[in-house]
């Protein structure tokens, strides 16, 4: 807010939200006080109302661990509960990682309210966790309930053995009292958590998997007690204590397998979390001191011996060696490091000793940023999952209704209470929609981890789904298809080349473009001194201008010269000759006091050796590959022919790139834009999917939805390919889980599925879904990528 008019607009915007009363807006402190009902849940509407008027209020995003979720209905319940907490703007719950990502108003401390609301809803909430560690929820769950699992199987084994032997004709059945004793211990002790969770859900008015299991096993146990009480002493009596006990044992075993599979699905996070060493060796006043990693600060000098992990991001100040960065970038060859070069925490030093000056720690480090990006992707929900969640939320009530109808049908048709009860128990046990809830998040967790190992970071699940549909990729030439390391190879006219170089390098003394770096390198090699530049200005995507040696100079492309009214005819033939040799041409002109073109400079920028392969791979995926470049039509045509591109868009300014992206989207294409520079940021944001090289400008990586950790063009088709495979796995899982559940209910209702096997089938469905998703762990870019 900058004026009283802003105050009025903000007040009117907030007053339009029905639940907000008497907004008091203070311009000096940039704060607003509002009066709301005690159960206010319109933070999202407040946020949107301000945003529509062009204002924003600070928000915070954090993760919490949710305990006790077992199926898609739990996800729906937790999300509905959290959305009602005052101050919460958005929430996304992930069943596979047992995490909720929450966005809330920064001015409101929502955590105490969250904890209370989640507990009331029948679940548990642990402390905020901005980045998951190796001891995240799945690993904790693996270590819990071991006693219940072992007890259930130890006491169920005699029941199962006697039942099997009896069915084989040996007539070895445990006495009914022994069956009652064993089954009761399993029911009450090993199955206690089912009852507790079911009760919490019922108090909150929601059904869950635990309600189905506890209701089904209690019915089987109660039916057996009823039969035993009405026929005492009859050793041949057919009881169902073994069914109740085995269902609990199978479900507990299924949960253990599911927890292990979830842990495996998130192995990329756990692997990255363990990369940082616990100890660092700091050099102070010539003395080395070992300290815990948390004591390392920016500016410290850290000694890394051969074979040790680098503890923090930094710049090499002494020593030289090769560093293995494969754990971060997916590239196996070690990278040579010399003084002045950057190293990343978590990477492994090779044979040489290094001394680095720390530049970033904790949340600012590259390792943490990569971990956070993977974590964010795994915590997000793909659009395709929302439909599954809506179905899963209604599945438990539908299962209870189906069980009731099954009981009524068999009681009326067969007239047998025992048969009606046991078939309805089978329906209850087999009906849990656990697999439906895990189908999407499990595949996303595995895929984002597999992609990260290859050097592909996917920002969120929505990006993954969009990338799978991409049918057109716009590729920036410099830095994406080329090395981005330019060399000055020609100056025309050549008779005054030394003065031209001196003026050009002076003008580009502060530039960050590859052309500027190439000019400075050439000046260093020629021993030319740098002339001070004054009134330096950058013309985004076009060129630069400034005053050097008393002359106002302009450097840029041919179109820029013409726009400034400069005569280009005299040097046109020379420029065309350089372009015909495959060189990038930049014009240097004097715009004052005497406007005239001075020279054309030719730069060489090698095409990356795998660029043509990347284009061929995109074509194999039925994706068009088109190039965008600021170079001339003639030069763009040469590059397009060399790489066999589908099209080339030359002399493309940042505004033209945005327009191109929008027009291609309007024509029905799903567009990905690959770039690495500041000038690409807007086009990356405008595309359906922005892809940026992590080696490029920060503005580009911030705007991109997919980050490629090293400058390999083959990562672009690889990113599309892993996203397509992931979506195929998600569809397989969703369809398989839905068919599995429906078929299971139909078989159970028709009397063809024993409750014991129903319990095993229900547990197995989740394991099958996760196992199918885990196949993505084996994904690697195909040969030749």
XYZ file of C-alpha atoms in Angstrom:
785
model
C 0.000 0.000 0.000
C 1.365 3.409 -0.934
C -1.488 5.902 -0.450
C -4.865 6.537 1.138
C -6.475 5.287 -2.072
C -4.827 1.934 -1.398
C -6.272 1.959 2.114
C -9.772 2.452 0.713
C -9.328 -0.347 -1.849
C -8.030 -2.788 0.762
C -10.844 -1.883 3.190
C -13.482 -2.358 0.496
C -11.968 -5.640 -0.651
C -11.982 -7.081 2.876
C -15.438 -5.736 3.696
C -16.750 -7.673 0.687
C -15.839 -10.940 2.443
C -19.028 -11.773 4.337
C -17.340 -13.123 7.479
C -15.022 -10.112 7.986
C -16.378 -7.233 10.062
C -15.021 -3.718 10.538
C -11.624 -3.950 8.804
C -9.256 -1.285 10.176
C -6.429 -0.542 7.730
C -3.266 1.282 8.860
C -1.113 2.654 6.035
C 1.905 3.473 8.229
C 2.388 -0.051 9.540
C 0.929 -1.756 6.441
C -1.314 -3.798 8.719
C -5.019 -4.498 8.932
C -7.076 -5.539 11.948
C -10.218 -7.573 11.272
C -12.975 -8.957 13.467
C -14.082 -12.470 12.550
C -16.199 -15.261 14.075
C -14.438 -17.698 16.419
C -14.735 -20.512 13.860
C -13.531 -18.288 10.983
C -12.283 -20.282 7.974
C -12.112 -17.682 5.223
C -8.378 -16.905 5.163
C -8.267 -18.129 1.583
C -11.027 -15.710 0.575
C -9.218 -12.859 2.347
C -6.010 -13.701 0.490
C -7.825 -13.897 -2.860
C -9.725 -10.645 -2.245
C -6.469 -8.767 -1.646
C -4.743 -10.415 -4.600
C -7.543 -9.427 -6.975
C -6.973 -5.794 -5.980
C -3.219 -6.083 -6.574
C -2.091 -6.471 -2.938
C -0.604 -9.315 -0.966
C -0.260 -10.329 2.655
C 2.700 -12.369 3.910
C 2.156 -16.117 4.027
C 4.158 -19.033 5.342
C 4.295 -22.586 4.009
C 5.373 -25.509 6.176
C 4.962 -29.260 6.546
C 3.557 -31.262 9.437
C 3.427 -35.011 9.938
C -0.059 -36.514 10.283
C -0.319 -39.712 12.309
C -3.036 -42.311 11.947
C -4.037 -41.867 8.278
C -4.797 -45.164 6.562
C -6.839 -44.449 3.428
C -8.182 -41.793 1.049
C -11.085 -40.975 3.356
C -8.531 -39.987 6.004
C -6.903 -37.587 3.530
C -10.238 -35.947 2.763
C -11.070 -35.668 6.461
C -7.732 -34.124 7.428
C -7.869 -31.606 4.591
C -11.433 -30.600 5.424
C -10.472 -30.159 9.077
C -7.325 -28.139 8.423
C -9.121 -25.814 5.988
C -11.437 -24.798 8.850
C -8.524 -23.608 11.016
C -8.467 -19.783 11.133
C -5.553 -18.439 9.119
C -5.110 -21.446 6.834
C -5.171 -20.581 3.119
C -4.443 -23.947 1.503
C -3.599 -27.515 2.496
C -2.403 -30.572 0.591
C -2.179 -33.947 2.365
C -0.073 -36.792 0.993
C -1.037 -40.282 2.164
C 2.169 -41.937 0.938
C 4.464 -39.648 2.956
C 1.987 -38.966 5.817
C 2.682 -35.245 5.437
C 0.508 -32.182 5.097
C 1.818 -29.054 3.371
C 0.027 -26.004 4.755
C -0.003 -22.397 3.564
C -1.229 -19.932 6.175
C -1.275 -16.212 6.939
C 2.103 -15.353 8.467
C 0.448 -13.075 11.026
C -1.472 -15.988 12.573
C 0.202 -18.722 14.651
C -1.865 -21.604 13.331
C 0.165 -24.530 14.722
C -1.576 -24.824 18.143
C -4.972 -24.578 16.434
C -3.891 -27.152 13.832
C -2.796 -29.623 16.481
C -6.091 -29.311 18.359
C -8.200 -29.579 15.208
C -6.354 -32.632 13.877
C -6.644 -34.425 17.241
C -10.375 -33.692 17.371
C -10.655 -35.157 13.870
C -9.165 -38.414 15.175
C -5.527 -38.109 14.061
C -2.193 -37.007 15.472
C 0.079 -34.138 14.475
C 3.817 -33.859 15.042
C 6.047 -30.791 14.951
C 6.553 -28.663 11.872
C 9.127 -30.159 9.537
C 10.294 -27.811 6.759
C 12.362 -30.575 5.168
C 11.963 -34.285 5.816
C 14.924 -36.118 7.238
C 15.952 -39.723 7.079
C 13.694 -40.369 10.068
C 10.467 -39.223 8.443
C 7.050 -40.742 9.062
C 7.366 -43.952 7.027
C 10.577 -44.964 8.797
C 9.047 -44.227 12.192
C 6.019 -46.307 11.283
C 8.266 -49.233 10.341
C 9.622 -49.306 13.911
C 6.187 -49.098 15.601
C 3.681 -51.799 16.538
C 6.243 -54.621 16.298
C 4.849 -56.192 19.437
C 1.293 -56.193 18.067
C 2.469 -57.723 14.777
C 4.492 -60.501 16.437
C 1.762 -61.239 18.978
C -0.928 -61.442 16.307
C 1.075 -63.894 14.198
C 2.283 -65.974 17.133
C -1.272 -66.530 18.398
C -2.845 -66.816 14.958
C -0.421 -69.544 13.832
C -2.018 -72.268 16.019
C -5.468 -71.237 14.781
C -4.358 -71.329 11.147
C -2.528 -74.657 11.564
C -5.449 -76.420 13.204
C -7.860 -75.093 10.579
C -5.582 -76.237 7.736
C -5.114 -79.705 9.225
C -8.850 -80.064 9.808
C -9.597 -79.152 6.175
C -7.043 -81.721 5.034
C -9.021 -84.391 6.879
C -6.849 -84.881 9.944
C -9.576 -83.631 12.318
C -7.139 -81.663 14.470
C -9.039 -78.650 15.729
C -8.154 -76.668 18.831
C -10.758 -76.827 21.598
C -13.308 -74.008 21.296
C -12.187 -72.468 24.597
C -8.573 -72.358 23.334
C -9.741 -70.756 20.121
C -11.706 -68.187 22.118
C -8.701 -67.391 24.332
C -6.219 -66.976 21.464
C -8.605 -64.971 19.280
C -9.643 -62.700 22.177
C -6.015 -61.779 22.942
C -5.408 -61.009 19.275
C -8.640 -59.017 19.070
C -8.151 -56.994 22.250
C -4.364 -56.555 22.385
C -3.008 -56.812 18.842
C -6.120 -55.181 17.360
C -6.435 -52.443 19.979
C -5.161 -49.738 17.620
C -7.938 -50.537 15.136
C -10.530 -49.868 17.833
C -8.833 -46.687 19.035
C -8.529 -45.277 15.514
C -12.094 -46.282 14.641
C -13.381 -44.600 17.796
C -11.481 -41.388 17.061
C -12.933 -41.383 13.565
C -16.467 -42.005 14.791
C -16.188 -39.194 17.330
C -15.142 -36.934 14.462
C -18.009 -38.203 12.314
C -15.843 -39.948 9.725
C -15.410 -43.550 8.676
C -12.014 -45.029 7.888
C -10.230 -48.305 7.235
C -9.954 -49.016 10.965
C -13.740 -48.849 11.300
C -14.144 -51.449 8.560
C -11.518 -53.796 10.043
C -12.690 -53.461 13.629
C -16.358 -53.870 12.658
C -15.634 -56.899 10.474
C -13.376 -58.734 12.937
C -15.669 -57.933 15.879
C -18.603 -59.362 13.935
C -16.659 -62.584 13.186
C -15.509 -62.874 16.804
C -18.986 -62.044 18.168
C -20.654 -64.565 15.852
C -18.257 -67.242 17.095
C -18.950 -66.377 20.733
C -22.693 -66.566 20.012
C -22.360 -69.978 18.356
C -20.163 -71.259 21.177
C -22.532 -70.016 23.863
C -25.512 -71.723 22.252
C -23.804 -75.060 21.599
C -21.469 -75.699 24.573
C -19.284 -78.786 24.478
C -19.751 -79.464 20.768
C -16.163 -79.977 19.566
C -17.233 -80.245 15.941
C -18.789 -76.800 16.058
C -17.636 -74.580 13.170
C -16.399 -71.290 14.654
C -14.844 -68.209 13.085
C -12.291 -67.184 15.688
C -9.537 -68.035 13.215
C -11.064 -65.652 10.660
C -11.087 -62.706 13.090
C -7.517 -63.365 14.227
C -6.142 -63.921 10.735
C -7.740 -60.761 9.354
C -6.013 -58.714 12.070
C -2.701 -60.517 11.499
C -2.880 -60.055 7.740
C -3.827 -56.376 7.984
C -0.975 -55.687 10.441
C 1.440 -57.487 8.124
C 0.091 -55.534 5.156
C 0.624 -52.265 7.025
C 4.208 -53.233 7.796
C 4.906 -54.084 4.149
C 3.154 -50.896 3.057
C 5.257 -48.805 5.452
C 8.454 -50.356 4.136
C 7.344 -49.755 0.578
C 6.503 -46.110 1.382
C 9.944 -45.684 2.906
C 11.505 -47.103 -0.241
C 9.344 -44.801 -2.366
C 10.852 -41.778 -0.627
C 14.437 -43.034 -0.709
C 15.662 -40.002 -2.685
C 14.799 -37.713 0.233
C 16.401 -40.034 2.784
C 19.516 -40.465 0.617
C 19.963 -36.715 0.199
C 19.293 -36.070 3.898
C 22.203 -38.352 4.784
C 24.721 -36.734 2.423
C 25.786 -33.980 4.803
C 28.637 -35.081 7.112
C 28.229 -34.685 10.861
C 31.665 -33.099 11.396
C 33.581 -30.332 9.617
C 37.241 -29.365 9.940
C 37.605 -25.559 10.295
C 40.926 -23.767 9.807
C 41.410 -20.860 12.208
C 44.719 -19.011 12.538
C 46.495 -21.890 10.817
C 45.032 -24.501 13.197
C 42.500 -27.152 12.176
C 39.610 -27.804 14.559
C 36.871 -30.406 14.176
C 33.405 -29.037 15.000
C 29.807 -30.285 14.571
C 28.409 -29.312 11.172
C 25.837 -27.013 12.810
C 28.669 -24.795 14.078
C 29.937 -23.992 10.579
C 29.190 -20.407 9.510
C 29.390 -18.457 6.274
C 32.935 -17.187 5.784
C 34.629 -20.072 7.631
C 37.529 -21.806 5.925
C 36.973 -25.575 5.886
C 39.603 -28.220 5.150
C 38.486 -31.246 3.111
C 40.862 -34.166 2.906
C 40.906 -36.673 0.031
C 37.846 -38.928 0.008
C 35.820 -36.809 2.453
C 32.390 -35.292 1.896
C 32.263 -31.540 1.471
C 30.234 -30.204 4.439
C 28.882 -26.959 2.944
C 28.667 -24.889 -0.234
C 31.768 -22.813 -0.832
C 34.506 -21.493 -3.087
C 37.858 -23.200 -3.351
C 40.611 -20.951 -1.940
C 43.467 -23.450 -1.864
C 44.246 -26.814 -3.412
C 42.956 -28.615 -6.436
C 41.256 -31.902 -7.159
C 38.339 -33.714 -8.705
C 34.932 -33.696 -6.988
C 32.258 -36.362 -7.449
C 28.932 -34.500 -7.845
C 26.922 -37.489 -9.100
C 24.768 -37.623 -5.974
C 23.415 -34.163 -6.813
C 23.584 -33.901 -10.598
C 23.392 -37.516 -11.779
C 26.583 -37.022 -13.820
C 29.128 -39.735 -13.064
C 32.379 -38.071 -14.279
C 34.175 -36.145 -11.529
C 34.514 -32.381 -11.981
C 37.902 -30.691 -11.698
C 37.974 -27.943 -9.059
C 40.553 -25.174 -8.827
C 40.829 -22.003 -6.690
C 37.900 -19.691 -7.392
C 35.536 -22.485 -8.426
C 32.344 -23.413 -6.590
C 31.751 -26.681 -4.693
C 28.519 -28.011 -3.223
C 27.910 -29.531 0.186
C 27.277 -33.290 0.169
C 29.602 -33.966 -2.784
C 32.755 -36.090 -2.376
C 36.294 -34.797 -2.707
C 38.647 -36.901 -4.826
C 42.379 -37.379 -4.473
C 43.419 -33.778 -3.762
C 43.088 -31.756 -0.567
C 40.844 -28.671 -0.733
C 40.338 -25.633 1.444
C 37.053 -23.833 0.814
C 35.468 -20.634 2.080
C 31.850 -21.355 3.070
C 29.283 -19.338 1.113
C 25.980 -20.989 2.083
C 24.705 -23.211 4.889
C 21.455 -24.846 5.978
C 18.404 -23.617 4.023
C 20.534 -21.612 1.565
C 22.698 -24.548 0.509
C 22.298 -26.271 -2.842
C 21.702 -29.656 -1.165
C 18.850 -28.256 0.941
C 17.290 -26.496 -2.050
C 17.339 -29.741 -4.043
C 15.887 -31.678 -1.090
C 13.178 -29.052 -0.605
C 12.217 -29.185 -4.286
C 11.877 -32.994 -4.225
C 10.016 -32.785 -0.929
C 7.662 -30.158 -2.354
C 6.917 -32.342 -5.385
C 6.205 -35.365 -3.186
C 3.962 -33.328 -0.887
C 1.879 -31.937 -3.751
C -1.116 -33.589 -5.354
C -1.655 -34.138 -9.049
C -5.018 -33.039 -10.493
C -5.776 -36.675 -11.376
C -5.552 -37.573 -7.670
C -8.366 -35.254 -6.644
C -10.949 -37.427 -8.347
C -9.569 -40.511 -6.562
C -9.723 -38.671 -3.235
C -13.350 -37.717 -3.780
C -14.213 -41.348 -4.571
C -12.187 -42.618 -1.604
C -13.962 -40.254 0.800
C -17.289 -41.948 -0.003
C -15.923 -45.472 -0.151
C -16.152 -46.289 3.578
C -19.820 -45.274 3.949
C -20.553 -47.152 0.716
C -18.788 -50.239 2.091
C -20.901 -50.126 5.271
C -24.047 -49.892 3.169
C -22.846 -52.762 0.940
C -22.141 -54.903 4.014
C -25.593 -54.169 5.398
C -27.253 -55.064 2.090
C -25.188 -58.266 1.874
C -26.277 -59.277 5.367
C -29.929 -58.569 4.583
C -29.774 -60.428 1.255
C -28.239 -63.630 2.643
C -30.481 -63.580 5.684
C -33.589 -63.301 3.526
C -32.469 -65.642 0.725
C -30.617 -68.317 2.694
C -32.272 -67.776 6.051
C -28.917 -68.406 7.674
C -27.689 -65.838 10.213
C -24.220 -67.366 10.306
C -23.790 -67.259 6.536
C -25.199 -63.721 6.272
C -22.851 -62.449 8.971
C -19.701 -64.031 7.543
C -20.355 -62.726 4.011
C -20.991 -59.218 5.291
C -17.761 -59.423 7.304
C -15.897 -60.299 4.090
C -17.390 -57.231 2.381
C -16.305 -54.962 5.234
C -12.768 -56.280 5.313
C -12.079 -56.222 1.557
C -13.638 -52.827 0.867
C -11.038 -50.417 2.275
C -9.855 -47.949 -0.416
C -6.236 -47.814 0.820
C -4.817 -48.681 -2.609
C -6.907 -45.957 -4.264
C -5.437 -43.345 -1.945
C -1.868 -44.531 -2.509
C -2.093 -44.924 -6.299
C -0.955 -41.406 -7.202
C 1.271 -40.214 -4.310
C 3.334 -43.415 -4.317
C 4.078 -43.093 -8.035
C 4.928 -39.387 -7.694
C 7.240 -40.016 -4.733
C 9.156 -42.715 -6.607
C 9.275 -40.835 -9.915
C 10.521 -37.539 -8.465
C 13.262 -39.444 -6.650
C 14.266 -41.373 -9.771
C 14.274 -38.170 -11.819
C 16.406 -36.391 -9.209
C 19.030 -39.133 -9.370
C 19.340 -38.389 -13.087
C 19.603 -34.630 -12.551
C 15.950 -33.670 -13.146
C 14.101 -31.768 -10.398
C 10.313 -31.547 -10.797
C 8.723 -28.758 -8.775
C 5.309 -30.337 -8.081
C 2.837 -33.009 -9.156
C 0.885 -30.555 -11.298
C 4.056 -29.925 -13.323
C 4.557 -33.653 -13.742
C 1.064 -34.078 -15.173
C 1.465 -31.118 -17.562
C 4.914 -32.245 -18.717
C 3.525 -35.646 -19.652
C 1.219 -33.892 -22.148
C 3.891 -31.660 -23.767
C 3.896 -31.852 -27.569
C 6.086 -28.819 -28.394
C 9.415 -27.749 -26.887
C 10.895 -24.314 -27.545
C 14.667 -24.459 -27.069
C 16.837 -21.422 -26.528
C 19.973 -21.719 -28.643
C 22.682 -20.233 -26.407
C 23.299 -22.333 -23.306
C 20.732 -25.013 -24.152
C 21.803 -26.258 -27.574
C 25.283 -24.719 -27.379
C 28.014 -24.722 -24.745
C 27.267 -21.081 -23.933
C 31.008 -20.375 -23.884
C 31.602 -17.926 -26.721
C 34.900 -17.014 -28.311
C 35.648 -13.882 -30.294
C 36.898 -15.153 -33.657
C 36.544 -12.216 -36.028
C 36.400 -8.423 -36.145
C 35.409 -6.718 -39.400
C 36.749 -4.484 -40.803
C 39.976 -6.067 -39.563
C 42.243 -3.043 -40.191
C 41.085 -1.359 -36.979
C 40.475 -4.473 -34.937
C 42.607 -3.473 -31.921
C 40.714 -0.227 -31.306
C 37.380 -1.960 -31.913
C 38.225 -4.607 -29.315
C 39.272 -1.931 -26.824
C 35.985 -0.034 -27.255
C 33.848 -3.216 -27.236
C 35.390 -4.688 -24.111
C 35.116 -1.332 -22.360
C 31.415 -1.191 -23.189
C 30.892 -4.770 -21.942
C 33.060 -4.444 -18.837
C 30.054 -5.000 -16.543
C 28.028 -7.284 -18.810
C 27.051 -10.813 -17.774
C 26.115 -12.132 -21.228
C 28.350 -14.821 -22.824
C 29.360 -12.217 -25.442
C 30.585 -9.899 -22.666
C 32.633 -12.699 -21.120
C 34.075 -13.601 -24.537
C 35.182 -9.993 -25.112
C 36.859 -9.779 -21.698
C 38.669 -13.078 -22.352
C 39.868 -11.792 -25.720
C 41.088 -8.542 -24.141
C 43.006 -10.455 -21.472
C 44.611 -12.643 -24.133
C 45.603 -9.583 -26.202
C 46.819 -7.620 -23.196
C 44.344 -4.815 -23.872
C 43.568 -2.542 -20.903
C 39.935 -2.026 -19.848
C 38.535 1.433 -20.535
C 36.070 2.755 -17.980
C 32.440 2.813 -19.142
C 29.966 5.469 -18.005
C 26.167 5.661 -18.198
C 25.983 1.920 -18.890
C 22.526 0.579 -19.823
C 21.259 -2.853 -20.765
C 18.608 -3.195 -23.471
C 16.949 -6.503 -22.413
C 17.418 -9.178 -25.054
C 18.826 -6.691 -27.555
C 22.172 -5.234 -26.487
C 23.927 -2.588 -24.377
C 24.953 1.040 -24.615
C 27.229 3.395 -22.732
C 29.965 6.001 -23.001
C 33.499 4.727 -23.608
C 36.486 6.967 -24.285
C 34.136 9.894 -24.852
C 32.011 8.067 -27.434
C 28.424 6.950 -26.862
C 28.455 3.373 -28.137
C 25.740 0.877 -28.950
C 26.241 -2.880 -29.274
C 23.552 -5.312 -30.415
C 21.930 -7.030 -33.359
C 21.220 -5.658 -36.828
C 17.598 -4.845 -35.999
C 18.660 -2.682 -33.068
C 20.998 -0.714 -35.335
C 18.193 -0.106 -37.828
C 15.768 0.927 -35.077
C 18.276 3.585 -34.000
C 18.484 4.887 -37.567
C 22.037 3.699 -38.229
C 23.217 2.797 -41.730
C 23.957 -0.958 -41.895
C 24.576 -1.237 -45.628
C 28.321 -0.666 -45.453
C 28.927 -3.677 -43.187
C 26.043 -5.917 -44.301
C 28.160 -8.016 -46.651
C 30.821 -8.572 -43.974
C 28.152 -9.580 -41.437
C 26.590 -12.022 -43.904
C 29.999 -13.584 -44.550
C 30.538 -14.213 -40.835
C 27.045 -15.703 -40.467
C 27.673 -18.015 -43.414
C 30.623 -19.410 -41.436
C 28.291 -20.232 -38.525
C 29.311 -17.282 -36.363
C 27.081 -15.154 -34.140
C 27.327 -11.546 -35.291
C 27.142 -8.514 -33.034
C 27.262 -4.945 -34.311
C 29.185 -2.099 -32.692
C 28.100 1.456 -33.500
C 28.708 5.018 -32.410
C 25.479 6.885 -31.691
C 27.141 10.144 -30.691
C 28.542 12.532 -31.442
C 28.661 11.112 -35.008
C 26.134 8.231 -35.547
C 27.738 5.431 -37.581
C 28.355 1.687 -37.534
C 31.927 0.894 -36.541
C 32.348 -2.866 -36.868
C 30.790 -6.296 -36.779
C 32.179 -8.933 -34.422
C 31.926 -12.681 -35.001
C 31.652 -15.123 -32.098
C 31.851 -18.915 -32.135
C 29.704 -20.970 -29.745
C 30.027 -24.732 -30.167
C 26.910 -26.830 -30.408
C 26.688 -29.368 -27.611
C 27.632 -32.812 -28.918
C 24.347 -34.353 -27.727
C 22.084 -31.620 -29.105
C 21.161 -33.559 -32.258
C 20.469 -36.677 -30.153
C 18.151 -34.673 -27.910
C 16.177 -33.435 -30.916
C 15.933 -37.010 -32.242
C 14.692 -38.236 -28.851
C 12.040 -35.525 -28.754
C 10.921 -36.536 -32.225
C 10.706 -40.149 -30.996
C 8.346 -38.929 -28.264
C 6.201 -37.175 -30.918
C 7.266 -33.780 -29.587
C 8.097 -30.909 -31.950
C 11.428 -29.178 -31.295
C 11.710 -25.507 -32.252
C 14.568 -23.110 -31.551
C 14.353 -19.506 -30.366
C 17.361 -17.233 -30.722
C 18.241 -13.594 -30.848
C 20.520 -14.251 -33.839
C 19.632 -13.450 -37.453
C 17.462 -15.527 -39.772
C 20.465 -16.748 -41.760
C 22.353 -17.889 -38.693
C 19.243 -19.538 -37.165
C 18.610 -21.409 -40.425
C 22.131 -22.874 -40.356
C 21.695 -24.144 -36.778
C 18.213 -25.513 -37.508
C 19.521 -27.449 -40.512
C 22.472 -28.851 -38.538
C 20.275 -30.130 -35.681
C 17.285 -31.007 -37.897
C 14.938 -28.830 -35.863
C 11.275 -28.555 -36.816
C 11.436 -24.753 -36.900
C 13.591 -21.811 -35.868
C 12.446 -18.408 -34.590
C 15.167 -15.800 -35.171
C 15.760 -12.296 -33.763
C 13.499 -13.209 -30.836
C 13.423 -10.582 -28.102
C 12.135 -11.493 -24.605
C 8.749 -10.003 -25.530
C 8.653 -11.985 -28.771
C 9.430 -15.199 -26.880
C 6.517 -14.628 -24.550
C 4.260 -13.891 -27.512
C 5.477 -17.049 -29.259
C 4.745 -19.185 -26.212
C 1.260 -17.738 -25.867
C 0.416 -18.110 -29.548
C 1.552 -21.751 -29.588
C -0.565 -22.470 -26.504
C -3.527 -20.701 -28.082
C -3.171 -22.930 -31.133
C -3.655 -26.017 -28.971
C -0.080 -27.048 -28.172
C 1.090 -27.976 -24.687
C 4.323 -25.973 -24.650
C 7.573 -26.500 -22.765
C 10.180 -23.740 -22.855
C 13.840 -24.536 -22.125
C 16.117 -21.617 -21.244
C 18.852 -20.497 -18.868
C 19.061 -16.715 -18.922
C 17.429 -13.720 -17.271
C 15.800 -12.885 -20.607
C 14.128 -16.313 -20.634
C 12.432 -16.024 -17.239
C 9.174 -14.498 -18.469
C 8.817 -17.029 -21.293
C 9.566 -19.893 -18.874
C 6.789 -18.658 -16.607
C 4.364 -18.234 -19.534
C 4.880 -21.785 -20.847
C 2.866 -24.784 -19.675
C 6.176 -26.198 -18.425
C 9.323 -24.127 -17.964
C 12.644 -26.005 -17.975
C 15.807 -24.274 -16.808
C 19.412 -25.345 -16.533
C 20.608 -25.033 -12.926
C 23.848 -23.628 -14.365
C 21.915 -20.612 -15.661
C 20.617 -17.406 -14.093
C 18.702 -17.471 -10.789
C 15.750 -15.698 -12.422
C 15.404 -18.566 -14.902
C 15.601 -21.325 -12.286
C 13.064 -19.516 -10.081
C 10.593 -19.200 -12.979
C 10.988 -22.806 -14.151
C 8.834 -25.743 -13.087
C 11.546 -28.294 -13.949
C 15.199 -27.710 -13.137
C 17.948 -29.623 -14.960
C 20.977 -29.942 -12.700
C 23.572 -30.025 -15.457
C 23.745 -28.604 -18.948
C 22.824 -31.754 -20.839
C 20.202 -31.301 -23.611
C 19.261 -34.987 -23.353
C 17.702 -34.233 -19.955
C 14.892 -32.358 -21.749
C 13.404 -35.433 -23.510
C 14.305 -37.520 -20.442
C 12.160 -35.230 -18.253
C 9.181 -35.620 -20.584
C 9.721 -39.369 -20.744
C 9.791 -39.915 -16.932
C 6.661 -37.755 -16.568
C 4.840 -39.837 -19.196
C 5.896 -43.088 -17.550
C 4.734 -41.779 -14.191
C 1.307 -40.816 -15.515
C 1.010 -44.265 -17.095
C 1.802 -45.847 -13.694
C -0.735 -43.598 -11.985
C -3.460 -44.602 -14.442
C -2.531 -48.274 -14.030
C -2.685 -47.916 -10.245
C -5.976 -46.022 -10.186
C -7.680 -48.388 -12.594
C -6.210 -51.456 -10.912
C -7.165 -50.279 -7.418
C -10.721 -49.422 -8.479
C -11.237 -52.756 -10.276
C -9.618 -54.631 -7.378
C -11.952 -53.029 -4.827
C -15.105 -53.477 -6.893
C -14.302 -57.090 -7.770
C -13.413 -57.817 -4.146
C -16.727 -56.441 -2.904
C -18.694 -58.371 -5.542
C -16.894 -61.636 -4.731
C -17.341 -61.111 -0.996
C -21.019 -60.205 -1.337
C -21.667 -63.277 -3.494
C -20.104 -65.564 -0.898
C -17.059 -66.476 -3.023
C -14.477 -64.733 -0.812
C -13.743 -65.936 2.702
C -13.161 -63.109 5.249
C -9.668 -64.424 5.939
C -8.712 -64.164 2.271
C -10.564 -60.850 2.083
C -8.231 -59.443 4.748
C -5.194 -60.721 2.886
C -6.535 -59.337 -0.406
C -7.216 -55.929 1.120
C -3.688 -55.682 2.541
C -2.200 -57.022 -0.652
C -3.889 -54.374 -2.793
C -1.888 -51.556 -1.182
C 1.338 -53.512 -1.475
C 0.650 -54.233 -5.171
C 0.011 -50.541 -5.911
C 3.218 -49.440 -4.191
C 5.204 -52.288 -5.767
C 3.972 -51.171 -9.191
C 5.032 -47.599 -8.416
C 8.426 -48.807 -7.199
C 9.175 -50.092 -10.690
C 9.857 -46.448 -11.546
C 12.939 -46.620 -9.298
C 14.604 -48.659 -11.992
C 14.002 -45.942 -14.585
C 17.092 -44.599 -16.221
C 17.282 -42.640 -19.469
C 17.443 -45.169 -22.294
C 20.721 -45.967 -24.017
C 21.985 -42.960 -25.906
C 20.376 -40.397 -23.578
